Structures are given as C-alpha cells and as structure tokens.
Amino acid sequence: MKKLIAGNWKMNGSVELACAVAAKLQENPSAGDNADILICPPSIYVSLIDSNVLLGAQDCSEHESGAYTGEISPSMIKDAGCSYVILGHSERRQYHGESSDLVARKASAANKSGLISIVCIGETLEQREAGRAQEVVGEQLAQSLPEGASSQNTVVAYEPVWAIGTGKTANSADVAEMHSFIRSELDGKVAGYNDVRILYGGSMKPANARELLATPNVDGGLIGGASLDAQQFIEIALAAGDN
Ligand code: PGA
C-alpha cells in the first residue's frame, strides 16, 4: 500500500512558512512519487499552499451549517480544496474535551461530505504503564469510528500521547504490536479493513522515519514538529519511498 505522509502543523506556521513549504515541495516533485503527501495547516492557510500536495484540516464541525460561531463545516473544508480532516487528535480530546462519540459524529459528517477522516487514537503513559494500552486504544477505536467507515473514507492514526512532541518515540516492536492489534480490531467492523491506512504519530523525524515506516502495518506517518521544517518533512516522505 502506498504510504501516506501527513504533516500536522497544529497551531503553528505563518504565511511565510506556508509559502516556503509550498516552494520546497515544488522543487522536490519526486518526494511524492512513492508516498502520498498531505499537509494539514491551520485552515486559514490552506489556500496558500499552492502545490500538488494533498491538503487537509485539523478538525471540523459535526454540523453542516448554521449558527456555530468559529466552526468550519466539512463541506467548507472540501470546498476550499481539502480532501482530508484530522479528527480526535489527543490535543483536542485533552484541551477541548472531545469525546470519542463526538469524534464519530464529526467523522460521519466529514465522510458524508466526501472528506477522508484521519481518526486519532492513543494511550497516555499512565495507561501504558498500567498495562492498559491495548484496552484504551481498542475502546477509542470502537467508539470513534462512525457507521459506514471504510478503507475509502477512513485513516486511523495511532499516536501514543506520551510520544507527541516529546522527542520520545515508541519502539518499533511496540508499534508493530499495536498496529497489528488495530488491524485485527478493524476486521469485521470496517469495510476493506486490510486496506485501511494505519499511521504512526509521535516524534517521527528523518532519523527514525525509515525504521518506523518499515514496521509491519505502519502505512504512513502523522508528523507534527518535523512537518514545520520543509526539508525534514521531505526527507521523511523520501524515507517512506524506501519501504
Ligand atoms: P509530533 O506530533 O510529531 O510533534 O510528536 C505528532 C502529532 O501530534 O500529530
């Protein structure tokens, strides 16, 4: 399966960075030969990334339109040229109180508008140390995926919370075990479960990307910090092509 290399800028970046990244990607068209490259900047910058990469948002409303000040609907995101939306990132679960049920409703609305939902799940360090990582991830997965989720409209991102932005990466044996568990949990629940891309996220960078992306059932990466540096992001995309 072709890998998906997705950059999650979070609430970072500027007009200058958006233009610099777009220029860098134009200069390196071969980076996209062996991997699909996706950038999810703050939505207001989407139209500035004038490149042949895929674009996505970092969240969407569960509603289609109406009096929801500050919200952006899936169809608006689609209209602006995006094909993906990240949903249920641990920062939204933690700082915005998003539940898995809400994530499922947002994913359902996103899929109905023709967007591909990147549904994020992952355990905290406390949960891992208590031996509950699989239980937590399995529960989040079951509750966050909407009815009708399929390999065509859904990507799953496994992001252990303790590895996000910390420089700590899960070792490839633990990643392999969790990704194989996630694949088996998708079996019977999601159409085309074997073709659902399962991304790893959490301090992925050029130095560890090759090994992580070569791990069984790792079909790409969701990259935060390193996606803010166009050169590092391209190196990760090139590493995906080596697998
Ligand atoms: P990180 O973030 O690469 O900076 O750890 C990943 C993410 O939160 O998606």
GROMACS .gro file of C-alpha atoms and ligand atoms in nm:
model
  252
    1MET     CA    1   0.000   0.000   0.000
    2LYS     CA    2   0.129   0.347  -0.084
    3LYS     CA    3   0.229   0.527   0.235
    4LEU     CA    4   0.061   0.849   0.349
    5ILE     CA    5   0.292   1.112   0.494
    6ALA     CA    6   0.078   1.371   0.671
    7GLY     CA    7   0.201   1.695   0.826
    8ASN     CA    8   0.001   1.828   1.119
    9TRP     CA    9   0.109   2.188   1.170
   10LYS     CA   10  -0.117   2.227   1.473
   11MET     CA   11  -0.146   2.598   1.566
   12ASN     CA   12   0.189   2.682   1.409
   13GLY     CA   13   0.310   2.844   1.092
   14SER     CA   14   0.266   3.169   0.910
   15VAL     CA   15   0.206   3.294   0.558
   16GLU     CA   16   0.583   3.282   0.516
   17LEU     CA   17   0.610   2.919   0.621
   18ALA     CA   18   0.314   2.817   0.405
   19CYS     CA   19   0.485   2.975   0.101
   20ALA     CA   20   0.826   2.825   0.191
   21VAL     CA   21   0.686   2.474   0.227
   22ALA     CA   22   0.490   2.505  -0.096
   23ALA     CA   23   0.807   2.617  -0.278
   24LYS     CA   24   1.013   2.332  -0.128
   25LEU     CA   25   0.757   2.076  -0.235
   26GLN     CA   26   0.751   2.218  -0.588
   27GLU     CA   27   1.131   2.187  -0.601
   28ASN     CA   28   1.115   1.820  -0.498
   29PRO     CA   29   0.838   1.668  -0.706
   30SER     CA   30   0.989   1.319  -0.668
   31ALA     CA   31   0.912   1.324  -0.292
   32GLY     CA   32   0.555   1.244  -0.389
   33ASP     CA   33   0.641   0.956  -0.622
   34ASN     CA   34   0.628   0.682  -0.364
   35ALA     CA   35   0.416   0.834  -0.092
   36ASP     CA   36   0.104   1.049  -0.082
   37ILE     CA   37   0.197   1.378   0.080
   38LEU     CA   38  -0.062   1.562   0.285
   39ILE     CA   39  -0.035   1.893   0.466
   40CYS     CA   40  -0.281   1.998   0.734
   41PRO     CA   41  -0.205   2.363   0.815
   42PRO     CA   42  -0.430   2.590   1.020
   43SER     CA   43  -0.734   2.614   0.789
   44ILE     CA   44  -0.681   2.982   0.718
   45TYR     CA   45  -0.358   2.896   0.531
   46VAL     CA   46  -0.499   2.617   0.316
   47SER     CA   47  -0.537   2.832   0.007
   48LEU     CA   48  -0.173   2.948   0.034
   49ILE     CA   49  -0.026   2.602  -0.018
   50ASP     CA   50  -0.015   2.619  -0.392
   51SER     CA   51   0.144   2.286  -0.464
   52ASN     CA   52   0.046   1.945  -0.589
   53VAL     CA   53   0.026   1.801  -0.238
   54LEU     CA   54  -0.294   1.688  -0.071
   55LEU     CA   55  -0.448   1.926   0.181
   56GLY     CA   56  -0.639   1.867   0.499
   57ALA     CA   57  -0.789   2.039   0.802
   58GLN     CA   58  -0.715   1.963   1.166
   59ASP     CA   59  -1.075   1.950   1.284
   60CYS     CA   60  -1.427   2.012   1.159
   61SER     CA   61  -1.774   2.072   1.293
   62GLU     CA   62  -2.023   1.790   1.321
   63HIS     CA   63  -2.280   2.034   1.172
   64GLU     CA   64  -2.328   2.127   0.811
   65SER     CA   65  -2.403   2.498   0.854
   66GLY     CA   66  -2.575   2.739   1.088
   67ALA     CA   67  -2.521   2.946   1.399
   68TYR     CA   68  -2.199   2.787   1.524
   69THR     CA   69  -1.961   3.081   1.557
   70GLY     CA   70  -1.600   2.992   1.494
   71GLU     CA   71  -1.672   2.649   1.345
   72ILE     CA   72  -1.593   2.522   0.995
   73SER     CA   73  -1.808   2.258   0.829
   74PRO     CA   74  -1.680   1.956   0.638
   75SER     CA   75  -1.829   2.080   0.310
   76MET     CA   76  -1.648   2.415   0.351
   77ILE     CA   77  -1.323   2.227   0.405
   78LYS     CA   78  -1.390   2.024   0.093
   79ASP     CA   79  -1.485   2.339  -0.098
   80ALA     CA   80  -1.153   2.500  -0.004
   81GLY     CA   81  -0.966   2.216  -0.175
   82CYS     CA   82  -0.902   1.975   0.112
   83SER     CA   83  -0.954   1.602   0.089
   84TYR     CA   84  -0.871   1.500   0.448
   85VAL     CA   85  -0.953   1.608   0.801
   86ILE     CA   86  -0.774   1.507   1.121
   87LEU     CA   87  -1.025   1.419   1.394
   88GLY     CA   88  -0.992   1.331   1.761
   89HIS     CA   89  -0.631   1.436   1.797
   90SER     CA   90  -0.526   1.388   2.161
   91GLU     CA   91  -0.483   1.764   2.198
   92ARG     CA   92  -0.848   1.814   2.105
   93ARG     CA   93  -0.953   1.532   2.336
   94GLN     CA   94  -0.744   1.682   2.617
   95TYR     CA   95  -0.787   2.060   2.578
   96HIS     CA   96  -1.129   2.074   2.414
   97GLY     CA   97  -1.293   1.785   2.597
   98GLU     CA   98  -1.372   1.593   2.278
   99SER     CA   99  -1.519   1.250   2.344
  100SER     CA  100  -1.495   0.953   2.112
  101ASP     CA  101  -1.869   0.985   2.047
  102LEU     CA  102  -1.821   1.340   1.921
  103VAL     CA  103  -1.526   1.226   1.708
  104ALA     CA  104  -1.751   0.962   1.549
  105ARG     CA  105  -2.018   1.223   1.473
  106LYS     CA  106  -1.761   1.455   1.317
  107ALA     CA  107  -1.615   1.166   1.115
  108SER     CA  108  -1.961   1.073   0.993
  109ALA     CA  109  -2.027   1.434   0.881
  110ALA     CA  110  -1.682   1.454   0.719
  111ASN     CA  111  -1.729   1.129   0.529
  112LYS     CA  112  -2.074   1.236   0.410
  113SER     CA  113  -1.912   1.548   0.262
  114GLY     CA  114  -1.657   1.337   0.076
  115LEU     CA  115  -1.363   1.400   0.310
  116ILE     CA  116  -1.137   1.123   0.437
  117SER     CA  117  -1.128   1.122   0.818
  118ILE     CA  118  -0.797   1.065   0.993
  119VAL     CA  119  -0.919   0.932   1.326
  120CYS     CA  120  -0.657   0.962   1.602
  121ILE     CA  121  -0.630   0.729   1.897
  122GLY     CA  122  -0.359   0.661   2.155
  123GLU     CA  123  -0.290   0.586   2.518
  124THR     CA  124  -0.127   0.802   2.786
  125LEU     CA  125   0.194   0.699   2.961
  126GLU     CA  126   0.000   0.617   3.275
  127GLN     CA  127  -0.229   0.385   3.081
  128ARG     CA  128   0.065   0.216   2.909
  129GLU     CA  129   0.249   0.165   3.237
  130ALA     CA  130  -0.066   0.015   3.386
  131GLY     CA  131  -0.069  -0.239   3.100
  132ARG     CA  132  -0.389  -0.088   2.957
  133ALA     CA  133  -0.261   0.046   2.623
  134GLN     CA  134  -0.449  -0.202   2.402
  135GLU     CA  135  -0.768  -0.181   2.606
  136VAL     CA  136  -0.771   0.201   2.580
  137VAL     CA  137  -0.682   0.209   2.211
  138GLY     CA  138  -0.939  -0.063   2.130
  139GLU     CA  139  -1.210   0.129   2.313
  140GLN     CA  140  -1.126   0.462   2.148
  141LEU     CA  141  -1.120   0.296   1.808
  142ALA     CA  142  -1.456   0.124   1.853
  143GLN     CA  143  -1.623   0.444   1.975
  144SER     CA  144  -1.460   0.693   1.737
  145LEU     CA  145  -1.529   0.522   1.405
  146PRO     CA  146  -1.864   0.612   1.251
  147GLU     CA  147  -2.109   0.381   1.086
  148GLY     CA  148  -2.005   0.329   0.726
  149ALA     CA  149  -1.632   0.371   0.793
  150SER     CA  150  -1.432   0.203   0.518
  151SER     CA  151  -1.084   0.195   0.371
  152GLN     CA  152  -1.208   0.458   0.124
  153ASN     CA  153  -1.312   0.720   0.377
  154THR     CA  154  -1.108   0.645   0.689
  155VAL     CA  155  -0.746   0.651   0.801
  156VAL     CA  156  -0.650   0.558   1.157
  157ALA     CA  157  -0.361   0.735   1.330
  158TYR     CA  158  -0.206   0.565   1.632
  159GLU     CA  159  -0.041   0.836   1.838
  160PRO     CA  160   0.075   0.739   2.187
  161VAL     CA  161   0.012   1.059   2.384
  162TRP     CA  162   0.348   1.032   2.563
  163ALA     CA  163   0.533   1.035   2.230
  164ILE     CA  164   0.369   1.351   2.091
  165GLY     CA  165   0.605   1.646   2.085
  166THR     CA  166   0.828   1.489   2.349
  167GLY     CA  167   1.110   1.352   2.134
  168LYS     CA  168   1.024   1.005   2.272
  169THR     CA  169   0.921   0.754   2.009
  170ALA     CA  170   0.758   0.421   2.068
  171ASN     CA  171   0.999   0.141   1.975
  172SER     CA  172   0.921  -0.043   1.657
  173ALA     CA  173   0.831  -0.368   1.839
  174ASP     CA  174   0.563  -0.185   2.042
  175VAL     CA  175   0.443  -0.003   1.730
  176ALA     CA  176   0.422  -0.333   1.538
  177GLU     CA  177   0.222  -0.493   1.819
  178MET     CA  178  -0.023  -0.203   1.846
  179HIS     CA  179  -0.070  -0.164   1.471
  180SER     CA  180  -0.137  -0.536   1.431
  181PHE     CA  181  -0.388  -0.512   1.718
  182ILE     CA  182  -0.559  -0.215   1.548
  183ARG     CA  183  -0.574  -0.406   1.218
  184SER     CA  184  -0.737  -0.702   1.391
  185GLU     CA  185  -0.987  -0.471   1.564
  186LEU     CA  186  -1.086  -0.326   1.225
  187ASP     CA  187  -1.159  -0.675   1.096
  188GLY     CA  188  -1.534  -0.724   1.069
  189LYS     CA  189  -1.610  -0.362   1.159
  190VAL     CA  190  -1.467  -0.164   0.870
  191ALA     CA  191  -1.516  -0.249   0.503
  192GLY     CA  192  -1.185  -0.326   0.337
  193TYR     CA  193  -1.012  -0.338   0.679
  194ASN     CA  194  -0.689  -0.471   0.529
  195ASP     CA  195  -0.659  -0.161   0.312
  196VAL     CA  196  -0.722   0.093   0.588
  197ARG     CA  197  -0.409   0.301   0.629
  198ILE     CA  198  -0.284   0.299   0.987
  199LEU     CA  199  -0.043   0.587   1.052
  200TYR     CA  200   0.204   0.616   1.336
  201GLY     CA  201   0.245   0.958   1.500
  202GLY     CA  202   0.465   1.080   1.782
  203SER     CA  203   0.806   1.243   1.734
  204MET     CA  204   0.861   1.097   1.388
  205LYS     CA  205   1.162   1.262   1.225
  206PRO     CA  206   1.414   1.186   0.950
  207ALA     CA  207   1.637   0.991   1.193
  208ASN     CA  208   1.368   0.739   1.291
  209ALA     CA  209   1.126   0.753   0.996
  210ARG     CA  210   1.284   0.475   0.790
  211GLU     CA  211   1.262   0.220   1.071
  212LEU     CA  212   0.912   0.321   1.180
  213LEU     CA  213   0.779   0.324   0.825
  214ALA     CA  214   0.927  -0.022   0.761
  215THR     CA  215   0.734  -0.166   1.058
  216PRO     CA  216   0.453  -0.404   0.957
  217ASN     CA  217   0.109  -0.239   0.937
  218VAL     CA  218   0.260   0.111   0.950
  219ASP     CA  219   0.113   0.271   0.639
  220GLY     CA  220   0.247   0.620   0.692
  221GLY     CA  221   0.310   0.887   0.950
  222LEU     CA  222   0.133   1.180   1.113
  223ILE     CA  223   0.407   1.430   1.172
  224GLY     CA  224   0.387   1.737   1.393
  225GLY     CA  225   0.711   1.917   1.479
  226ALA     CA  226   0.916   1.786   1.185
  227SER     CA  227   0.647   1.892   0.936
  228LEU     CA  228   0.722   2.257   1.018
  229ASP     CA  229   1.063   2.218   0.857
  230ALA     CA  230   1.012   2.164   0.485
  231GLN     CA  231   1.346   1.985   0.444
  232GLN     CA  232   1.281   1.740   0.729
  233PHE     CA  233   0.930   1.674   0.604
  234ILE     CA  234   1.055   1.592   0.257
  235GLU     CA  235   1.322   1.362   0.400
  236ILE     CA  236   1.051   1.169   0.583
  237ALA     CA  237   0.850   1.141   0.260
  238LEU     CA  238   1.160   1.014   0.080
  239ALA     CA  239   1.219   0.759   0.358
  240ALA     CA  240   0.864   0.632   0.301
  241GLY     CA  241   0.957   0.561  -0.058
  242ASP     CA  242   1.241   0.331   0.053
  243ASN     CA  243   0.997   0.084   0.208
  244PGA     P1  244   0.493   1.535   1.687
  244PGA     O1  245   0.335   1.546   1.676
  244PGA     O2  246   0.546   1.478   1.558
  244PGA     O3  247   0.541   1.675   1.710
  244PGA     O4  248   0.523   1.445   1.803
  244PGA     C1  249   0.260   1.447   1.611
  244PGA     C2  250   0.113   1.479   1.622
  244PGA     O5  251   0.069   1.526   1.727
  244PGA     O6  252   0.036   1.460   1.525
   0.00000   0.00000   0.00000
